[in-house]
Coordinates of C-alpha atoms in Angstrom, one line a residue:
X132 CA -3.6 10.5 -26.5
X133 CA 0.1 10.6 -25.9
X134 CA 0.4 12.2 -29.4
X135 CA -2.6 14.6 -29.4
X136 CA -3.5 17.1 -32.1
X137 CA -2.0 20.1 -30.5
X138 CA -3.7 22.5 -32.8
X139 CA -7.0 21.4 -31.2
X140 CA -5.8 22.2 -27.6
X141 CA -6.2 25.8 -26.5
X142 CA -4.5 27.4 -23.5
X143 CA -6.4 30.1 -21.7
X144 CA -5.0 33.3 -20.2
X145 CA -5.3 31.7 -16.8
X146 CA -3.3 28.7 -18.2
X147 CA -0.5 31.0 -19.4
X148 CA -0.3 32.6 -15.9
X149 CA -0.7 29.4 -14.0
X150 CA 1.9 27.3 -15.9
X151 CA 4.3 30.1 -16.9
X152 CA 7.2 28.4 -15.1
X153 CA 6.5 25.3 -17.1
X154 CA 6.1 27.0 -20.4
X155 CA 9.4 28.9 -20.2
X156 CA 11.2 25.6 -19.9
X157 CA 12.5 24.7 -23.4
X158 CA 11.7 21.0 -22.7
X159 CA 8.1 21.9 -22.0
X160 CA 7.1 25.0 -23.9
X161 CA 3.6 25.7 -25.2
X162 CA 3.4 22.3 -26.9
X163 CA 4.4 20.5 -23.8
X164 CA 1.8 22.2 -21.7
X165 CA -0.8 21.4 -24.3
X166 CA 0.2 17.8 -24.1
X167 CA -0.3 17.9 -20.3
X168 CA -3.7 19.5 -20.7
X169 CA -4.7 16.8 -23.3
X170 CA -3.4 13.9 -21.2
X171 CA -5.4 11.5 -19.1
X172 CA -4.0 9.5 -16.2
X173 CA -5.5 6.8 -14.1
X174 CA -4.3 6.5 -10.5
X175 CA -5.1 3.3 -8.7
X176 CA -5.2 4.2 -5.0
X177 CA -5.3 7.4 -3.0
X178 CA -3.1 6.4 -0.1
X179 CA 0.5 7.1 0.7
X180 CA 1.7 7.1 -2.9
X181 CA -1.5 8.3 -4.6
X182 CA -1.8 11.4 -2.4
X183 CA 1.4 13.3 -3.4
X184 CA 1.4 12.1 -7.0
X185 CA -2.2 13.3 -7.5
X186 CA -1.4 16.7 -6.0
X187 CA 1.5 17.1 -8.4
X188 CA -0.4 15.8 -11.5
X189 CA -3.2 18.2 -10.8
X190 CA -0.7 21.1 -10.3
X191 CA 1.1 20.2 -13.5
X192 CA -2.1 20.7 -15.5
X193 CA -3.1 17.2 -16.4
X194 CA -6.5 17.5 -18.1
X195 CA -8.2 14.3 -16.9
X196 CA -7.4 12.3 -13.8
X197 CA -9.2 9.0 -12.9
X198 CA -9.1 7.7 -9.3
X199 CA -9.8 4.2 -8.2
X200 CA -10.3 3.6 -4.5
X201 CA -13.1 2.2 -2.2
X202 CA -11.6 3.1 1.2
X203 CA -12.5 5.8 3.7
X204 CA -10.1 8.2 5.4
X205 CA -8.8 7.0 8.7
X206 CA -6.9 9.1 11.2
X207 CA -3.9 6.7 10.9
X208 CA -3.7 7.8 7.2
X209 CA -3.0 11.4 7.9
X210 CA 0.7 11.3 8.7
X211 CA 1.5 10.3 5.1
X212 CA -1.7 10.6 2.9
X213 CA -1.4 14.3 2.6
X214 CA -4.2 14.8 0.1
X215 CA -6.7 14.1 2.9
X216 CA -7.4 16.2 6.0
X217 CA -8.9 15.7 9.4
X218 CA -12.3 16.9 8.4
X219 CA -12.5 14.0 5.9
X220 CA -11.9 11.2 8.5
X221 CA -14.6 8.5 7.9
X222 CA -15.5 9.8 4.4
X223 CA -14.6 8.4 1.0
X224 CA -11.0 8.9 0.0
X225 CA -11.9 9.6 -3.7
X226 CA -14.2 12.4 -2.7
X227 CA -11.5 13.9 -0.5
X228 CA -9.0 13.6 -3.3
X229 CA -11.3 15.1 -5.9
X230 CA -12.0 18.2 -3.7
X231 CA -8.3 18.8 -3.2
X232 CA -7.5 18.3 -6.9
X233 CA -10.1 20.8 -7.9
X234 CA -8.8 23.3 -5.4
X235 CA -5.4 23.1 -7.2
X236 CA -6.7 22.8 -10.8
X237 CA -10.4 23.7 -11.2
X238 CA -10.4 22.8 -14.9
X239 CA -9.2 19.2 -14.4
X240 CA -11.8 16.5 -15.2
X241 CA -11.8 14.1 -12.2
X242 CA -13.4 10.7 -12.8
X243 CA -14.2 8.7 -9.6
X244 CA -14.4 4.9 -9.4
X245 CA -15.4 4.0 -5.9
X246 CA -14.9 0.3 -6.3
X247 CA -12.3 -2.4 -5.8
X248 CA -10.3 -2.9 -9.1
X249 CA -11.0 -6.4 -10.3
X250 CA -10.6 -8.6 -13.3
X251 CA -14.2 -7.8 -14.1
X252 CA -13.9 -4.0 -14.3
X253 CA -10.2 -3.2 -14.7
X254 CA -10.0 -3.2 -18.5
X255 CA -13.1 -1.0 -18.9
X256 CA -11.9 1.5 -16.2
X257 CA -8.3 1.8 -17.6
X258 CA -9.1 1.8 -21.3
X259 CA -9.8 5.6 -21.7
X260 CA -6.6 6.7 -20.1
X261 CA -3.1 7.3 -21.6
X262 CA -1.2 5.8 -18.7
X263 CA -1.8 4.1 -15.4
X264 CA -0.1 4.9 -12.1
X265 CA 0.1 2.1 -9.5
X266 CA -0.3 3.4 -6.0
X267 CA -1.5 0.1 -4.4
X268 CA -0.1 -1.8 -1.5
X269 CA -0.9 -5.5 -2.3
X270 CA 0.4 -8.1 -4.8
X271 CA -2.9 -9.2 -6.4
X272 CA -3.7 -5.6 -7.5
X273 CA -0.2 -5.0 -8.7
X274 CA -0.3 -8.0 -10.9
X275 CA -3.8 -7.0 -12.1
X276 CA -2.6 -3.4 -12.9
X277 CA 0.4 -4.8 -14.8
X278 CA -1.6 -7.3 -16.9
X279 CA -4.2 -4.6 -17.7
X280 CA -1.5 -2.3 -18.9
X281 CA 0.1 -5.1 -21.0
X282 CA -3.3 -6.0 -22.6
X283 CA -4.1 -2.3 -23.3
X284 CA -0.5 -1.4 -24.2
X285 CA -0.3 1.4 -21.7
X286 CA 2.6 2.6 -19.5
X287 CA 2.5 1.5 -15.9
X288 CA 4.2 3.9 -13.5
X289 CA 5.0 1.8 -10.4
X290 CA 6.0 2.6 -6.8
X291 CA 6.1 0.8 -3.5
X292 CA 7.1 1.7 0.0
X293 CA 7.8 -0.1 3.3
X294 CA 9.2 1.3 6.5
X295 CA 12.2 3.5 5.3
X296 CA 12.6 2.1 1.8
X297 CA 10.9 2.6 -1.5
X298 CA 11.0 1.5 -5.1
X299 CA 10.0 3.1 -8.4
X300 CA 10.1 2.2 -12.1
X301 CA 8.1 2.4 -15.3
X302 CA 6.7 -0.8 -16.7
X303 CA 5.4 -1.7 -20.2
X304 CA 6.8 1.3 -21.9
X305 CA 8.3 1.3 -25.4
X306 CA 9.1 -2.4 -25.3
X307 CA 10.5 -2.3 -21.7
X308 CA 10.0 -4.9 -19.0
X309 CA 6.8 -5.3 -17.0
X310 CA 6.0 -6.2 -13.4
X311 CA 6.3 -9.9 -14.1
X312 CA 9.9 -9.4 -15.1
X313 CA 10.6 -8.1 -11.6
X314 CA 8.3 -10.6 -9.8
X315 CA 7.7 -13.7 -12.0
X316 CA 5.9 -15.3 -9.1
X317 CA 4.1 -13.7 -6.1
X318 CA 5.7 -14.2 -2.7
X319 CA 3.8 -16.5 -0.2
X320 CA 0.9 -14.7 1.4
X321 CA 1.9 -13.1 4.7
X322 CA 5.6 -13.1 3.9
X323 CA 5.7 -9.3 3.3
X324 CA 4.2 -7.4 6.3
X325 CA 1.8 -4.6 5.6
X326 CA 2.5 -1.0 6.6
X327 CA 0.0 -1.5 9.4
X328 CA 2.3 -4.1 10.9
X329 CA 5.7 -2.9 9.8
X330 CA 5.1 0.9 9.8
X331 CA 6.2 3.4 7.2
X332 CA 8.0 6.8 7.3
X333 CA 5.4 9.4 6.2
X334 CA 7.8 11.5 4.1
X335 CA 9.0 8.4 2.2
X336 CA 5.6 8.3 0.5
X337 CA 6.1 11.8 -0.7
X338 CA 9.5 11.0 -2.2
X339 CA 8.4 7.9 -4.1
X340 CA 5.0 9.4 -5.1
X341 CA 6.6 12.5 -6.6
X342 CA 9.0 10.3 -8.4
X343 CA 6.0 8.5 -9.9
X344 CA 4.5 11.9 -10.8
X345 CA 7.7 13.0 -12.4
X346 CA 7.9 9.9 -14.6
X347 CA 4.3 10.3 -15.7
X348 CA 4.9 13.9 -16.7
X349 CA 8.1 12.9 -18.6
X350 CA 6.2 10.2 -20.5
X351 CA 3.5 12.6 -21.5
X352 CA 6.0 15.3 -22.6
X353 CA 8.2 12.7 -24.3
X354 CA 11.2 14.2 -22.6
X355 CA 14.2 12.8 -20.7
X356 CA 15.0 9.2 -19.8
X357 CA 12.4 7.3 -17.9
X358 CA 12.9 4.6 -15.3
X359 CA 11.9 2.0 -17.9
X360 CA 14.4 -0.8 -17.5
X361 CA 15.7 0.6 -14.2
X362 CA 14.4 -0.1 -10.7
X363 CA 15.2 2.8 -8.5
X364 CA 15.8 1.9 -4.9
X365 CA 15.7 4.5 -2.1
X366 CA 16.8 4.2 1.5
X367 CA 15.6 7.2 3.5
X368 CA 17.7 6.3 6.6
X369 CA 20.9 6.3 4.6
X370 CA 19.6 8.9 2.1
X371 CA 20.9 6.8 -0.7
X372 CA 19.6 5.9 -4.1
X373 CA 20.6 2.8 -6.0
X374 CA 19.5 1.3 -9.4
X375 CA 19.0 -2.2 -10.6
X376 CA 18.7 -3.0 -14.3
X377 CA 15.5 -4.7 -15.4
X378 CA 15.2 -6.5 -18.7
X379 CA 12.2 -8.3 -20.4
X380 CA 12.4 -12.0 -19.7
X381 CA 12.2 -13.8 -23.1
X382 CA 10.5 -16.8 -21.5
X383 CA 7.9 -15.0 -19.4
X384 CA 4.3 -16.2 -19.8
X385 CA 2.3 -14.4 -22.5
X386 CA -0.5 -12.4 -20.9
X387 CA -3.6 -13.1 -22.9
X388 CA -6.4 -12.4 -20.4
X389 CA -7.0 -11.3 -16.9
X390 CA -7.2 -14.0 -14.2
X391 CA -8.3 -14.4 -10.6
X392 CA -5.4 -12.5 -9.0
X393 CA -6.4 -13.4 -5.4
X394 CA -6.2 -17.1 -6.5
X395 CA -2.9 -16.4 -8.4
X396 CA -1.3 -15.0 -5.3
X397 CA -2.6 -17.8 -3.1
X398 CA -4.8 -15.6 -0.9
X399 CA -7.9 -17.9 -0.7
X400 CA -5.7 -20.9 0.2
X401 CA -3.9 -18.9 2.8
X402 CA -7.2 -17.6 4.3
X403 CA -8.6 -21.2 4.3
X404 CA -5.5 -22.5 6.1
X405 CA -5.7 -19.6 8.6
X406 CA -9.4 -20.3 9.3
X407 CA -8.6 -24.0 9.7
X408 CA -5.8 -23.1 12.1
X409 CA -8.1 -20.8 14.0
X410 CA -10.8 -23.5 14.2
X411 CA -8.3 -25.8 15.9
X412 CA -7.1 -23.0 18.2
X413 CA -8.7 -22.0 21.5
X414 CA -9.6 -18.3 21.6
X415 CA -11.1 -16.0 24.2
X416 CA -12.7 -12.6 23.8
X417 CA -11.2 -9.4 25.4
X418 CA -14.2 -9.4 27.8
X419 CA -13.2 -12.9 29.0
X420 CA -9.6 -11.8 29.3
X421 CA -10.8 -8.8 31.4
X422 CA -12.5 -11.3 33.8
X423 CA -9.3 -13.3 34.1
X424 CA -7.3 -10.1 34.9
X425 CA -9.9 -8.9 37.5
X426 CA -9.9 -12.4 39.1
X427 CA -6.1 -12.4 39.5
X428 CA -5.7 -15.4 37.2
X429 CA -3.2 -13.6 35.0
X430 CA 0.1 -14.2 36.8
X431 CA -1.2 -16.9 39.0
X432 CA -2.7 -19.4 36.5
X433 CA -1.9 -17.8 33.1
X434 CA 0.9 -15.9 31.5
X435 CA -0.3 -13.2 29.1
X436 CA 2.1 -13.0 26.2
X437 CA 2.3 -9.9 24.0
X438 CA 4.0 -10.8 20.7
X439 CA 4.1 -7.3 19.1
X440 CA 7.2 -5.4 18.4
X441 CA 8.8 -3.4 21.3
X442 CA 7.9 0.0 19.9
X443 CA 4.2 -1.1 19.7
X444 CA 4.4 -2.3 23.3
X445 CA 5.7 1.2 24.2
X446 CA 2.5 2.7 22.7
X447 CA 0.0 0.5 24.6
X448 CA -0.2 -2.5 26.8
X449 CA -2.8 -4.8 28.4
X450 CA -2.2 -5.0 32.1
X451 CA 0.0 -7.9 33.2
X452 CA 1.3 -8.7 29.7
X453 CA 4.9 -9.9 29.0
X454 CA 6.6 -9.0 25.8
X455 CA 8.2 -11.6 23.6
X456 CA 8.1 -10.4 20.0
X457 CA 7.0 -12.7 17.2
X458 CA 10.4 -12.4 15.3
X459 CA 12.1 -13.8 18.4
X460 CA 9.6 -16.7 18.5
X461 CA 10.1 -17.3 14.8
X462 CA 13.9 -17.5 15.1
X463 CA 13.7 -19.8 18.1
X464 CA 15.2 -17.6 20.8
X465 CA 11.8 -16.6 22.0
X466 CA 10.5 -20.1 22.4
X467 CA 12.9 -20.9 25.2
X468 CA 12.0 -17.6 26.8
X469 CA 8.3 -18.5 26.7
X470 CA 9.1 -21.9 28.3
X471 CA 10.9 -20.1 31.1
X472 CA 8.0 -17.7 31.6
X473 CA 5.4 -20.4 31.7
X474 CA 6.9 -22.5 34.5
X475 CA 3.8 -24.6 34.8
X476 CA 1.4 -21.8 33.9
X477 CA -1.0 -21.7 30.9
X478 CA -0.4 -19.4 28.0
X479 CA -2.6 -16.7 26.6
X480 CA -1.2 -14.6 23.7
X481 CA -2.2 -11.4 22.0
X482 CA -1.0 -8.9 19.4
X483 CA -2.5 -5.9 17.7
X484 CA -5.5 -7.7 16.1
X485 CA -5.0 -11.4 16.6
X486 CA -3.1 -12.5 13.5
X487 CA 0.5 -12.5 14.8
X488 CA -0.5 -14.1 18.1
X489 CA -2.2 -16.9 16.2
X490 CA 1.0 -17.4 14.2
X491 CA 3.0 -17.4 17.4
X492 CA 0.8 -20.0 19.0
X493 CA 1.1 -22.2 16.0
X494 CA 4.9 -22.0 16.2
X495 CA 4.9 -22.6 20.0
X496 CA 2.5 -25.6 19.5
X497 CA 5.1 -27.3 17.4
X498 CA 7.5 -26.9 20.3
X499 CA 5.0 -28.6 22.6
X500 CA 3.4 -25.4 24.1
X501 CA -0.4 -25.0 23.9
X502 CA -1.8 -21.5 23.9
X503 CA -5.0 -19.5 23.8
X504 CA -5.4 -16.6 21.4
X505 CA -7.1 -13.3 22.2
X506 CA -9.6 -12.4 19.5
X507 CA -9.1 -8.9 18.1
X508 CA -6.0 -8.3 20.2
X509 CA -5.2 -5.0 21.9
X510 CA -7.3 -3.2 19.3
X511 CA -10.4 -5.0 20.5
X512 CA -9.3 -4.3 24.1
X513 CA -9.1 -0.6 23.4
X514 CA -12.5 -0.5 21.6
X515 CA -14.5 -2.8 23.9
X516 CA -12.8 -2.8 27.3
X517 CA -10.5 0.2 28.0
X518 CA -10.8 3.2 25.7
X519 CA -7.9 4.9 27.6
X520 CA -5.5 2.4 25.9
X521 CA -4.3 4.2 22.7
X522 CA -5.5 2.6 19.4
X523 CA -2.8 2.9 16.7

């Protein structure tokens, strides 16, 4: 309903008081506030991006907001996912978000979809809404959101974040480009680290999320120039914005139906290869590692290698471990260091949860070094052996 019948939309006395600073803007006015009240927006994800944008959409007076998420609030979310609070840890994110939205805007209709967005349900979920905002953090869902918006002819307000950098644009709006014009093919699985591995500056999420909210409001109002055809790049460390032009690719594939996006992005194949690699890799539990440490075998018979990043090592360590970060092993400089450390000893490697150490062992194996992986990494050590070791 991007062009609603404004005569049918009524503002209450509370609306006039609440949105007075909007209404006195010539670019908004009474008609603009009625458009916001009549609008419906679907937000996919209530994480780092979804949190600020949902707060501002609710505060702007959006009449109907749909939220798709199936996760629960974790304490590690709270430094950036500001719609959630400590009392909601362990509870569904969508319920937390709904309560906060209604505190800001009690008249907003909040629709909850506590499910994973998939090819089976996405069209049905998105169809009733005027536009979709992508607050996700993985490539399969981003392609899915894009294709749904193309098939339903809805604008897709996009954002992404990593470490200190963010991106934002508007896809599929008034003949503009869509996500496949930016990424014709998905990157290989595992090439782009997650925020859990690479980290993210909390306030970065607020900046990109509020940019997404701004674009959504402008689209609803029909005011200003949107980011359609422009990819906005933000570097928080440098406090710099840049723009890249985006154009529709005339030879891009025509989207006619939804597909298996996990398959499209190579996720099953990557998981199968990882499982096969693990099947061929010797592993030990953290309890078995504890026995080796207690017996004095670490340092005498084995070298315990930690392949996390230095700042992670500063947070927590397993006793007797030696740090050689995975990036150093990948670029070759760490391989020689590992060889020097071993000096006839056997190798045991760990990371945060076991994935990076398995990758490191695979690289070292190609250099003639066999290793044993610690299942669950230092996270399992903290949970099952020594709770005094911080879990991050």
